[in-house]
């Protein structure tokens, strides 16, 4: 399955505006249409806008349905600003999934002296992000352009905050404006590098210079505009670093101005920030994007910004080093302040599972601190550090989990002045004896000594080694697809399996799809397909339960396997292929239904009919290969061939956001499938996942249990946002989103809070199944005690209660970015664990 991506509220790029309007309606019903900051208007009486009313040419046709119309040809120079609902108004010009840069060239009608330019855009809500870069260039002949500068770097005033994490899902219109150009030209070109899958603008301006504008000499030394210049990885990396340091400097400057620092201390802090800003304006850092990682702080200069913040922490009375606590899956920022003091941690769990806790350490001293860490008493504990990384969206996210550095015989981590570091403690007791296990973590730095006591209660229960919730990630690891390469594939496999994935995917290049030459004219199979790559996939993943092949037949051709669709020859070819493949699978040791096939991804409309025809023809040859379908939720529910498609499917897997959006009538169609012998799975492919509360992944499993689904999937393990993308340096990404829950680079793949949340969700599901099984067994034995009735109530209602609590917190589906919804999952998990312990204890007592 090679997905068309979904924006954060589920709008598919290859659909018309239907779902877009549904999403807007959902937001409106929740009183959550994006609100915009109108403080930055383009009008300035000191600047003469010579672009007003001028014609322009766009390199790509605008494509966002809610704002696209014929007015797009004049909207950008008509002087009219969008008042509210930026991307839903016709006064805005918008692109979705541009997949590359966007160029807008304005014709001023004659050569003009130019002292500045502006472009008004928006971001920070509904998955919309601010642009990476806006290169401004000029030309006299519309052929040879010279670069005047980048509006992101030249923009005056504060840069916009990324906006993610705000509960009201605000979007903010921001005007990138400068009057610091010294150039001339008739044609002015704006080359935009989108940072995500959307770009919107409602106005651009060009400001006339005067006789003092030294434009000729400026043009003679200016770089020549090329596509390579606009998309140069070094340039984009340097621009990303500049933007991050500038934004953090502005943030800390505001905190200083709002602080209670003495006048003298405040002046010293502002002076230091001014010095950082001056250096940041001049420097081009780093020299090369090669091996660069956007780990915070980015550089010594960046570290100086946080050191200023340390003065504020000290002024507020925080100790030089403080240990404190938050929920493990709560996403922090590097500038969060300590809340309370941490002295002990307690975890309740079973054998055979993995759970986590965290220790936060904040450095309020004026220098970076090296902290030696050691532990004792818990051999089944692993400690890693949470790494802060900047993202293409401009939000710093603490999710990557990396080993702590070893220096000699000691484990040591560093906390720059003014920052918080988080330690991730994983507990995996395996076959440890039931009961309480005690230990501690010691932190030492100079005269600072802190000990966090740990108490792990291991219940006399064990989680199954084979989770009953199927999990697939459309990984395509065997094919080195997306960000997976020969260099990192071994790491990818290890991380994938560690997340409890038990369903791996391949494409048509690996699936043994026969060619026309394998058949005679009547459609009889006369030679075997090539099973080489398929067999290699099975050998590569002996641990998993199922192997899924995406054939990808959603094309405009009417010929498949070399035969016209729905002819006797085609049906015969399909059946004999299926029979031969099933026979081969038996030879290599696969059991029936271990192999699965998907013909058309997300079928809708006529593709529902096609999927049904393919499935029926294939099923005529074997029932040993499972047929998987992931239809458009409402499309299949309403289609005349929908029921027939469901009947020939072993697994039906609608998209979860669509399943929820289209209401009870559609939901009931899918909820009824298990009783008819078809398994229900649910999947999500919403992004950018890095911005999300990790409960996007964890609560998915709870939703599966609530709906009777036995499998789940997420797009996609390897998709880190385009061929040029690197999770460790997303500054180089262009017009894409990252969907992977892990951090993938050419040389390093690291797990994350988000990936650990996937695993914990699978474990939570197993908790629910264990309780359901225990209740069923007790009821079958005639036990109608109050405890069994209470346990049955938990089985019937708890999953929906957990989901409902998350939805109630935000007013929309829990996949959003605003809260820490894993708290509800943990509360539910503990209720189940306590009930299982009680029922288990009663059973033992009755036996005795």
mmCIF file of C-alpha atoms in Angstrom, residues 388-715:
data_model
loop_
_atom_site.group_PDB
_atom_site.id
_atom_site.type_symbol
_atom_site.label_atom_id
_atom_site.label_comp_id
_atom_site.label_asym_id
_atom_site.label_seq_id
_atom_site.Cartn_x
_atom_site.Cartn_y
_atom_site.Cartn_z
ATOM 1 C CA UNK A 388 15.358 17.130 21.689
ATOM 2 C CA UNK A 389 15.148 17.619 17.928
ATOM 3 C CA UNK A 390 13.838 20.456 15.825
ATOM 4 C CA UNK A 391 11.337 19.502 13.135
ATOM 5 C CA UNK A 392 10.363 20.716 9.689
ATOM 6 C CA UNK A 393 7.281 22.238 11.315
ATOM 7 C CA UNK A 394 9.440 24.347 13.633
ATOM 8 C CA UNK A 395 8.448 22.686 16.888
ATOM 9 C CA UNK A 396 11.117 21.144 19.118
ATOM 10 C CA UNK A 397 10.023 17.626 20.057
ATOM 11 C CA UNK A 398 11.467 15.453 22.802
ATOM 12 C CA UNK A 399 10.743 11.915 21.639
ATOM 13 C CA UNK A 400 13.867 10.205 20.276
ATOM 14 C CA UNK A 401 15.339 7.670 22.717
ATOM 15 C CA UNK A 402 19.103 7.213 22.606
ATOM 16 C CA UNK A 403 21.640 5.368 24.743
ATOM 17 C CA UNK A 404 23.441 7.356 27.405
ATOM 18 C CA UNK A 405 27.077 8.011 26.599
ATOM 19 C CA UNK A 406 29.694 5.839 28.256
ATOM 20 C CA UNK A 407 32.809 7.642 29.487
ATOM 21 C CA UNK A 408 35.232 5.100 30.832
ATOM 22 C CA UNK A 409 33.318 3.011 33.341
ATOM 23 C CA UNK A 410 30.591 5.582 33.879
ATOM 24 C CA UNK A 411 27.390 6.573 32.093
ATOM 25 C CA UNK A 412 27.295 10.355 31.692
ATOM 26 C CA UNK A 413 24.820 12.767 30.147
ATOM 27 C CA UNK A 414 25.054 16.522 29.731
ATOM 28 C CA UNK A 415 22.477 19.223 30.471
ATOM 29 C CA UNK A 416 23.203 22.657 28.988
ATOM 30 C CA UNK A 417 22.479 25.639 31.215
ATOM 31 C CA UNK A 418 18.789 26.563 31.272
ATOM 32 C CA UNK A 419 17.567 23.298 29.770
ATOM 33 C CA UNK A 420 15.720 20.226 30.938
ATOM 34 C CA UNK A 421 16.898 16.707 30.156
ATOM 35 C CA UNK A 422 14.594 13.706 30.411
ATOM 36 C CA UNK A 423 15.653 10.157 31.237
ATOM 37 C CA UNK A 424 13.508 7.282 29.930
ATOM 38 C CA UNK A 425 13.342 4.268 32.243
ATOM 39 C CA UNK A 426 12.070 1.038 30.639
ATOM 40 C CA UNK A 427 11.058 -1.902 32.815
ATOM 41 C CA UNK A 428 10.792 -5.355 31.258
ATOM 42 C CA UNK A 429 10.686 -7.986 34.027
ATOM 43 C CA UNK A 430 10.411 -11.025 31.753
ATOM 44 C CA UNK A 431 10.384 -14.017 34.076
ATOM 45 C CA UNK A 432 11.103 -12.080 37.278
ATOM 46 C CA UNK A 433 9.440 -13.395 40.394
ATOM 47 C CA UNK A 434 6.056 -11.821 41.254
ATOM 48 C CA UNK A 435 6.115 -9.261 44.044
ATOM 49 C CA UNK A 436 7.849 -5.987 44.852
ATOM 50 C CA UNK A 437 11.255 -5.217 43.344
ATOM 51 C CA UNK A 438 13.194 -2.243 44.643
ATOM 52 C CA UNK A 439 16.068 -0.247 43.285
ATOM 53 C CA UNK A 440 17.224 3.280 42.705
ATOM 54 C CA UNK A 441 18.773 5.651 40.205
ATOM 55 C CA UNK A 442 21.602 7.869 41.408
ATOM 56 C CA UNK A 443 22.543 11.181 39.779
ATOM 57 C CA UNK A 444 25.816 12.867 40.697
ATOM 58 C CA UNK A 445 27.356 16.130 39.460
ATOM 59 C CA UNK A 446 29.898 17.832 41.719
ATOM 60 C CA UNK A 447 28.149 18.582 45.009
ATOM 61 C CA UNK A 448 24.765 17.611 43.536
ATOM 62 C CA UNK A 449 23.622 14.143 44.580
ATOM 63 C CA UNK A 450 20.115 12.855 43.942
ATOM 64 C CA UNK A 451 18.666 9.414 44.436
ATOM 65 C CA UNK A 452 15.320 8.356 42.968
ATOM 66 C CA UNK A 453 13.934 5.255 44.640
ATOM 67 C CA UNK A 454 12.142 2.774 42.393
ATOM 68 C CA UNK A 455 9.476 0.249 43.327
ATOM 69 C CA UNK A 456 8.224 -2.179 40.705
ATOM 70 C CA UNK A 457 5.334 -4.455 41.640
ATOM 71 C CA UNK A 458 5.250 -7.481 39.334
ATOM 72 C CA UNK A 459 1.852 -9.167 39.351
ATOM 73 C CA UNK A 460 1.542 -12.994 39.380
ATOM 74 C CA UNK A 461 0.393 -12.771 35.765
ATOM 75 C CA UNK A 462 2.170 -12.968 32.424
ATOM 76 C CA UNK A 463 1.445 -11.227 29.148
ATOM 77 C CA UNK A 464 1.342 -13.529 26.152
ATOM 78 C CA UNK A 465 4.432 -13.773 23.973
ATOM 79 C CA UNK A 466 2.112 -13.603 20.938
ATOM 80 C CA UNK A 467 -0.055 -10.466 21.070
ATOM 81 C CA UNK A 468 -3.569 -11.028 19.775
ATOM 82 C CA UNK A 469 -3.809 -7.583 18.238
ATOM 83 C CA UNK A 470 -2.302 -7.761 14.761
ATOM 84 C CA UNK A 471 -0.055 -4.813 13.903
ATOM 85 C CA UNK A 472 1.214 -3.767 10.492
ATOM 86 C CA UNK A 473 3.134 -0.640 9.489
ATOM 87 C CA UNK A 474 3.295 -0.888 5.653
ATOM 88 C CA UNK A 475 7.003 -1.177 6.236
ATOM 89 C CA UNK A 476 8.322 -2.374 2.822
ATOM 90 C CA UNK A 477 11.613 -3.071 4.596
ATOM 91 C CA UNK A 478 12.422 -5.987 2.298
ATOM 92 C CA UNK A 479 12.321 -3.604 -0.672
ATOM 93 C CA UNK A 480 14.320 -0.733 0.870
ATOM 94 C CA UNK A 481 11.349 1.533 0.265
ATOM 95 C CA UNK A 482 11.074 5.141 1.527
ATOM 96 C CA UNK A 483 13.850 5.865 4.042
ATOM 97 C CA UNK A 484 14.948 2.240 4.386
ATOM 98 C CA UNK A 485 18.283 1.382 2.753
ATOM 99 C CA UNK A 486 20.804 -1.438 2.847
ATOM 100 C CA UNK A 487 22.750 0.608 5.398
ATOM 101 C CA UNK A 488 19.945 0.893 7.937
ATOM 102 C CA UNK A 489 17.726 -2.094 7.093
ATOM 103 C CA UNK A 490 19.037 -4.332 9.881
ATOM 104 C CA UNK A 491 18.294 -1.558 12.396
ATOM 105 C CA UNK A 492 14.882 -1.031 10.832
ATOM 106 C CA UNK A 493 13.984 -4.696 11.229
ATOM 107 C CA UNK A 494 15.114 -4.779 14.871
ATOM 108 C CA UNK A 495 13.164 -1.643 15.783
ATOM 109 C CA UNK A 496 10.104 -2.811 13.848
ATOM 110 C CA UNK A 497 9.913 -6.143 15.636
ATOM 111 C CA UNK A 498 10.634 -4.536 19.001
ATOM 112 C CA UNK A 499 7.394 -2.596 18.518
ATOM 113 C CA UNK A 500 5.483 -5.916 18.388
ATOM 114 C CA UNK A 501 4.801 -5.765 14.658
ATOM 115 C CA UNK A 502 3.520 -9.154 13.489
ATOM 116 C CA UNK A 503 2.345 -8.291 9.975
ATOM 117 C CA UNK A 504 4.952 -7.194 7.412
ATOM 118 C CA UNK A 505 4.291 -5.695 3.985
ATOM 119 C CA UNK A 506 5.794 -5.852 0.541
ATOM 120 C CA UNK A 507 4.881 -4.377 -2.837
ATOM 121 C CA UNK A 508 4.347 -5.799 -6.312
ATOM 122 C CA UNK A 509 8.092 -6.053 -6.841
ATOM 123 C CA UNK A 510 8.299 -8.700 -4.113
ATOM 124 C CA UNK A 511 4.890 -10.339 -4.437
ATOM 125 C CA UNK A 512 4.994 -13.228 -6.922
ATOM 126 C CA UNK A 513 2.708 -11.585 -9.477
ATOM 127 C CA UNK A 514 2.949 -13.541 -12.739
ATOM 128 C CA UNK A 515 3.472 -11.946 -16.135
ATOM 129 C CA UNK A 516 1.576 -12.536 -19.358
ATOM 130 C CA UNK A 517 4.313 -14.938 -20.450
ATOM 131 C CA UNK A 518 3.410 -17.244 -17.549
ATOM 132 C CA UNK A 519 0.033 -18.010 -19.191
ATOM 133 C CA UNK A 520 -1.211 -19.403 -22.482
ATOM 134 C CA UNK A 521 -3.886 -17.644 -24.522
ATOM 135 C CA UNK A 522 -6.679 -19.250 -22.506
ATOM 136 C CA UNK A 523 -5.270 -17.999 -19.204
ATOM 137 C CA UNK A 524 -3.808 -21.324 -18.098
ATOM 138 C CA UNK A 525 -0.664 -21.035 -15.969
ATOM 139 C CA UNK A 526 2.101 -22.705 -17.954
ATOM 140 C CA UNK A 527 5.107 -21.581 -15.869
ATOM 141 C CA UNK A 528 5.578 -20.615 -12.249
ATOM 142 C CA UNK A 529 5.904 -16.990 -11.174
ATOM 143 C CA UNK A 530 9.223 -15.903 -9.688
ATOM 144 C CA UNK A 531 9.019 -16.593 -5.955
ATOM 145 C CA UNK A 532 12.599 -15.528 -5.194
ATOM 146 C CA UNK A 533 11.846 -12.205 -3.506
ATOM 147 C CA UNK A 534 8.733 -13.508 -1.777
ATOM 148 C CA UNK A 535 10.701 -16.366 -0.249
ATOM 149 C CA UNK A 536 13.398 -13.917 0.838
ATOM 150 C CA UNK A 537 10.755 -11.849 2.648
ATOM 151 C CA UNK A 538 9.492 -14.914 4.507
ATOM 152 C CA UNK A 539 13.044 -15.868 5.476
ATOM 153 C CA UNK A 540 13.810 -12.314 6.586
ATOM 154 C CA UNK A 541 10.887 -12.295 9.026
ATOM 155 C CA UNK A 542 10.448 -15.774 10.518
ATOM 156 C CA UNK A 543 9.042 -14.168 13.680
ATOM 157 C CA UNK A 544 5.866 -12.622 12.254
ATOM 158 C CA UNK A 545 2.389 -14.089 11.830
ATOM 159 C CA UNK A 546 1.411 -12.752 8.415
ATOM 160 C CA UNK A 547 3.033 -11.539 5.199
ATOM 161 C CA UNK A 548 1.039 -9.000 3.205
ATOM 162 C CA UNK A 549 1.483 -8.116 -0.466
ATOM 163 C CA UNK A 550 0.157 -4.935 -2.048
ATOM 164 C CA UNK A 551 -0.308 -5.503 -5.768
ATOM 165 C CA UNK A 552 -1.313 -1.915 -6.576
ATOM 166 C CA UNK A 553 -3.704 -2.407 -9.479
ATOM 167 C CA UNK A 554 -5.430 0.973 -9.215
ATOM 168 C CA UNK A 555 -4.435 2.048 -12.733
ATOM 169 C CA UNK A 556 -6.409 3.227 -15.753
ATOM 170 C CA UNK A 557 -5.711 0.104 -17.753
ATOM 171 C CA UNK A 558 -8.337 -2.596 -18.207
ATOM 172 C CA UNK A 559 -5.707 -5.342 -18.569
ATOM 173 C CA UNK A 560 -4.324 -7.311 -15.624
ATOM 174 C CA UNK A 561 -1.964 -10.289 -15.849
ATOM 175 C CA UNK A 562 -2.107 -9.556 -19.573
ATOM 176 C CA UNK A 563 -5.857 -10.226 -19.906
ATOM 177 C CA UNK A 564 -8.826 -7.935 -20.069
ATOM 178 C CA UNK A 565 -10.603 -7.588 -16.787
ATOM 179 C CA UNK A 566 -13.626 -9.820 -16.158
ATOM 180 C CA UNK A 567 -13.067 -12.090 -19.142
ATOM 181 C CA UNK A 568 -13.004 -15.898 -18.765
ATOM 182 C CA UNK A 569 -9.281 -15.835 -19.542
ATOM 183 C CA UNK A 570 -8.595 -13.303 -16.810
ATOM 184 C CA UNK A 571 -10.639 -15.207 -14.239
ATOM 185 C CA UNK A 572 -8.875 -18.445 -15.131
ATOM 186 C CA UNK A 573 -5.462 -16.775 -14.858
ATOM 187 C CA UNK A 574 -6.305 -15.270 -11.473
ATOM 188 C CA UNK A 575 -7.580 -18.561 -10.065
ATOM 189 C CA UNK A 576 -4.607 -20.587 -11.278
ATOM 190 C CA UNK A 577 -2.155 -17.970 -10.009
ATOM 191 C CA UNK A 578 -3.816 -18.064 -6.576
ATOM 192 C CA UNK A 579 -3.773 -21.863 -6.529
ATOM 193 C CA UNK A 580 -0.085 -22.023 -7.503
ATOM 194 C CA UNK A 581 0.936 -19.410 -4.963
ATOM 195 C CA UNK A 582 -0.921 -21.203 -2.170
ATOM 196 C CA UNK A 583 0.750 -24.477 -3.132
ATOM 197 C CA UNK A 584 4.162 -22.802 -3.054
ATOM 198 C CA UNK A 585 3.439 -21.266 0.355
ATOM 199 C CA UNK A 586 2.739 -24.715 1.745
ATOM 200 C CA UNK A 587 6.103 -25.892 0.397
ATOM 201 C CA UNK A 588 7.984 -23.143 2.251
ATOM 202 C CA UNK A 589 6.149 -23.861 5.475
ATOM 203 C CA UNK A 590 3.464 -21.177 5.564
ATOM 204 C CA UNK A 591 0.099 -22.017 7.048
ATOM 205 C CA UNK A 592 -3.211 -21.032 5.440
ATOM 206 C CA UNK A 593 -3.958 -17.292 5.744
ATOM 207 C CA UNK A 594 -0.374 -16.399 6.647
ATOM 208 C CA UNK A 595 -0.099 -14.745 3.247
ATOM 209 C CA UNK A 596 -2.406 -11.817 2.503
ATOM 210 C CA UNK A 597 -3.051 -9.818 -0.655
ATOM 211 C CA UNK A 598 -4.367 -6.299 -1.255
ATOM 212 C CA UNK A 599 -5.200 -5.428 -4.866
ATOM 213 C CA UNK A 600 -6.305 -1.777 -4.699
ATOM 214 C CA UNK A 601 -5.425 0.713 -1.975
ATOM 215 C CA UNK A 602 -8.305 2.584 -0.357
ATOM 216 C CA UNK A 603 -10.840 1.659 -3.057
ATOM 217 C CA UNK A 604 -13.719 4.046 -3.586
ATOM 218 C CA UNK A 605 -16.300 4.470 -6.327
ATOM 219 C CA UNK A 606 -15.628 2.140 -9.272
ATOM 220 C CA UNK A 607 -12.568 0.767 -7.478
ATOM 221 C CA UNK A 608 -14.968 -0.919 -5.016
ATOM 222 C CA UNK A 609 -16.354 -2.847 -7.969
ATOM 223 C CA UNK A 610 -12.887 -3.645 -9.299
ATOM 224 C CA UNK A 611 -11.692 -4.857 -5.885
ATOM 225 C CA UNK A 612 -14.664 -7.160 -5.695
ATOM 226 C CA UNK A 613 -13.966 -8.609 -9.168
ATOM 227 C CA UNK A 614 -10.299 -9.183 -8.376
ATOM 228 C CA UNK A 615 -11.130 -10.791 -5.053
ATOM 229 C CA UNK A 616 -13.755 -13.130 -6.504
ATOM 230 C CA UNK A 617 -11.458 -14.251 -9.312
ATOM 231 C CA UNK A 618 -8.578 -14.844 -6.898
ATOM 232 C CA UNK A 619 -10.770 -16.614 -4.344
ATOM 233 C CA UNK A 620 -11.884 -19.099 -7.008
ATOM 234 C CA UNK A 621 -8.347 -20.506 -6.949
ATOM 235 C CA UNK A 622 -7.706 -20.704 -3.201
ATOM 236 C CA UNK A 623 -9.004 -19.753 0.186
ATOM 237 C CA UNK A 624 -5.564 -20.203 1.751
ATOM 238 C CA UNK A 625 -4.377 -16.664 0.920
ATOM 239 C CA UNK A 626 -6.252 -14.021 2.865
ATOM 240 C CA UNK A 627 -7.820 -11.152 0.941
ATOM 241 C CA UNK A 628 -7.237 -7.797 2.631
ATOM 242 C CA UNK A 629 -9.230 -4.676 1.745
ATOM 243 C CA UNK A 630 -8.932 -1.168 3.159
ATOM 244 C CA UNK A 631 -11.907 0.531 1.499
ATOM 245 C CA UNK A 632 -13.013 4.099 1.922
ATOM 246 C CA UNK A 633 -15.268 3.787 4.957
ATOM 247 C CA UNK A 634 -18.412 5.437 3.648
ATOM 248 C CA UNK A 635 -17.697 4.596 0.015
ATOM 249 C CA UNK A 636 -17.779 0.850 0.651
ATOM 250 C CA UNK A 637 -20.643 1.045 3.141
ATOM 251 C CA UNK A 638 -22.854 2.827 0.586
ATOM 252 C CA UNK A 639 -21.687 1.099 -2.629
ATOM 253 C CA UNK A 640 -23.871 -1.500 -4.325
ATOM 254 C CA UNK A 641 -20.874 -3.870 -4.378
ATOM 255 C CA UNK A 642 -19.930 -3.135 -0.778
ATOM 256 C CA UNK A 643 -21.527 -6.217 0.747
ATOM 257 C CA UNK A 644 -20.033 -8.458 -1.930
ATOM 258 C CA UNK A 645 -16.602 -6.928 -1.303
ATOM 259 C CA UNK A 646 -16.946 -7.590 2.415
ATOM 260 C CA UNK A 647 -18.039 -11.193 1.795
ATOM 261 C CA UNK A 648 -14.942 -12.112 -0.220
ATOM 262 C CA UNK A 649 -12.629 -10.274 2.211
ATOM 263 C CA UNK A 650 -10.927 -12.072 5.068
ATOM 264 C CA UNK A 651 -9.980 -8.707 6.567
ATOM 265 C CA UNK A 652 -11.618 -5.302 6.091
ATOM 266 C CA UNK A 653 -9.582 -2.375 7.412
ATOM 267 C CA UNK A 654 -11.155 1.106 7.087
ATOM 268 C CA UNK A 655 -9.355 4.287 8.002
ATOM 269 C CA UNK A 656 -10.132 5.094 11.642
ATOM 270 C CA UNK A 657 -10.662 8.884 11.278
ATOM 271 C CA UNK A 658 -13.132 8.277 8.439
ATOM 272 C CA UNK A 659 -14.800 5.481 10.374
ATOM 273 C CA UNK A 660 -15.398 7.989 13.182
ATOM 274 C CA UNK A 661 -16.315 10.997 11.045
ATOM 275 C CA UNK A 662 -19.041 9.337 8.984
ATOM 276 C CA UNK A 663 -21.150 8.394 11.981
ATOM 277 C CA UNK A 664 -23.092 5.515 13.433
ATOM 278 C CA UNK A 665 -24.720 4.251 10.230
ATOM 279 C CA UNK A 666 -21.334 3.637 8.617
ATOM 280 C CA UNK A 667 -19.789 2.390 11.854
ATOM 281 C CA UNK A 668 -22.508 -0.214 12.338
ATOM 282 C CA UNK A 669 -21.767 -1.698 8.898
ATOM 283 C CA UNK A 670 -18.214 -2.462 9.997
ATOM 284 C CA UNK A 671 -19.080 -3.464 13.539
ATOM 285 C CA UNK A 672 -21.297 -6.209 12.112
ATOM 286 C CA UNK A 673 -18.508 -7.768 10.030
ATOM 287 C CA UNK A 674 -16.947 -10.058 12.705
ATOM 288 C CA UNK A 675 -20.305 -11.786 13.247
ATOM 289 C CA UNK A 676 -20.383 -12.492 9.493
ATOM 290 C CA UNK A 677 -16.949 -14.109 9.508
ATOM 291 C CA UNK A 678 -14.876 -11.155 8.289
ATOM 292 C CA UNK A 679 -12.197 -9.739 10.541
ATOM 293 C CA UNK A 680 -12.246 -6.005 11.241
ATOM 294 C CA UNK A 681 -9.018 -4.029 11.438
ATOM 295 C CA UNK A 682 -8.559 -0.278 11.730
ATOM 296 C CA UNK A 683 -5.737 1.889 10.424
ATOM 297 C CA UNK A 684 -4.615 5.508 10.568
ATOM 298 C CA UNK A 685 -2.353 7.524 8.289
ATOM 299 C CA UNK A 686 -2.616 10.973 9.777
ATOM 300 C CA UNK A 687 0.324 13.347 10.067
ATOM 301 C CA UNK A 688 2.632 14.872 10.907
ATOM 302 C CA UNK A 689 2.929 12.229 13.623
ATOM 303 C CA UNK A 690 5.950 13.858 15.237
ATOM 304 C CA UNK A 691 3.672 16.695 16.362
ATOM 305 C CA UNK A 692 1.125 14.385 17.946
ATOM 306 C CA UNK A 693 0.573 13.386 21.507
ATOM 307 C CA UNK A 694 1.844 9.754 21.447
ATOM 308 C CA UNK A 695 -1.663 8.623 22.398
ATOM 309 C CA UNK A 696 -2.429 8.917 18.672
ATOM 310 C CA UNK A 697 -0.696 5.543 18.581
ATOM 311 C CA UNK A 698 -1.510 4.189 22.020
ATOM 312 C CA UNK A 699 -5.263 4.807 22.150
ATOM 313 C CA UNK A 700 -5.686 3.356 18.678
ATOM 314 C CA UNK A 701 -5.527 -0.101 20.240
ATOM 315 C CA UNK A 702 -8.217 0.827 22.762
ATOM 316 C CA UNK A 703 -10.426 1.961 19.885
ATOM 317 C CA UNK A 704 -9.794 -1.376 18.179
ATOM 318 C CA UNK A 705 -11.003 -3.273 21.238
ATOM 319 C CA UNK A 706 -14.054 -1.034 21.593
ATOM 320 C CA UNK A 707 -15.057 -1.666 17.960
ATOM 321 C CA UNK A 708 -14.319 -5.387 17.907
ATOM 322 C CA UNK A 709 -11.266 -4.999 15.654
ATOM 323 C CA UNK A 710 -8.506 -7.591 15.898
ATOM 324 C CA UNK A 711 -5.808 -5.739 13.960
ATOM 325 C CA UNK A 712 -4.445 -2.274 13.417
ATOM 326 C CA UNK A 713 -2.082 -0.475 11.090
ATOM 327 C CA UNK A 714 -0.317 2.865 10.776
ATOM 328 C CA UNK A 715 1.104 4.593 7.736
#
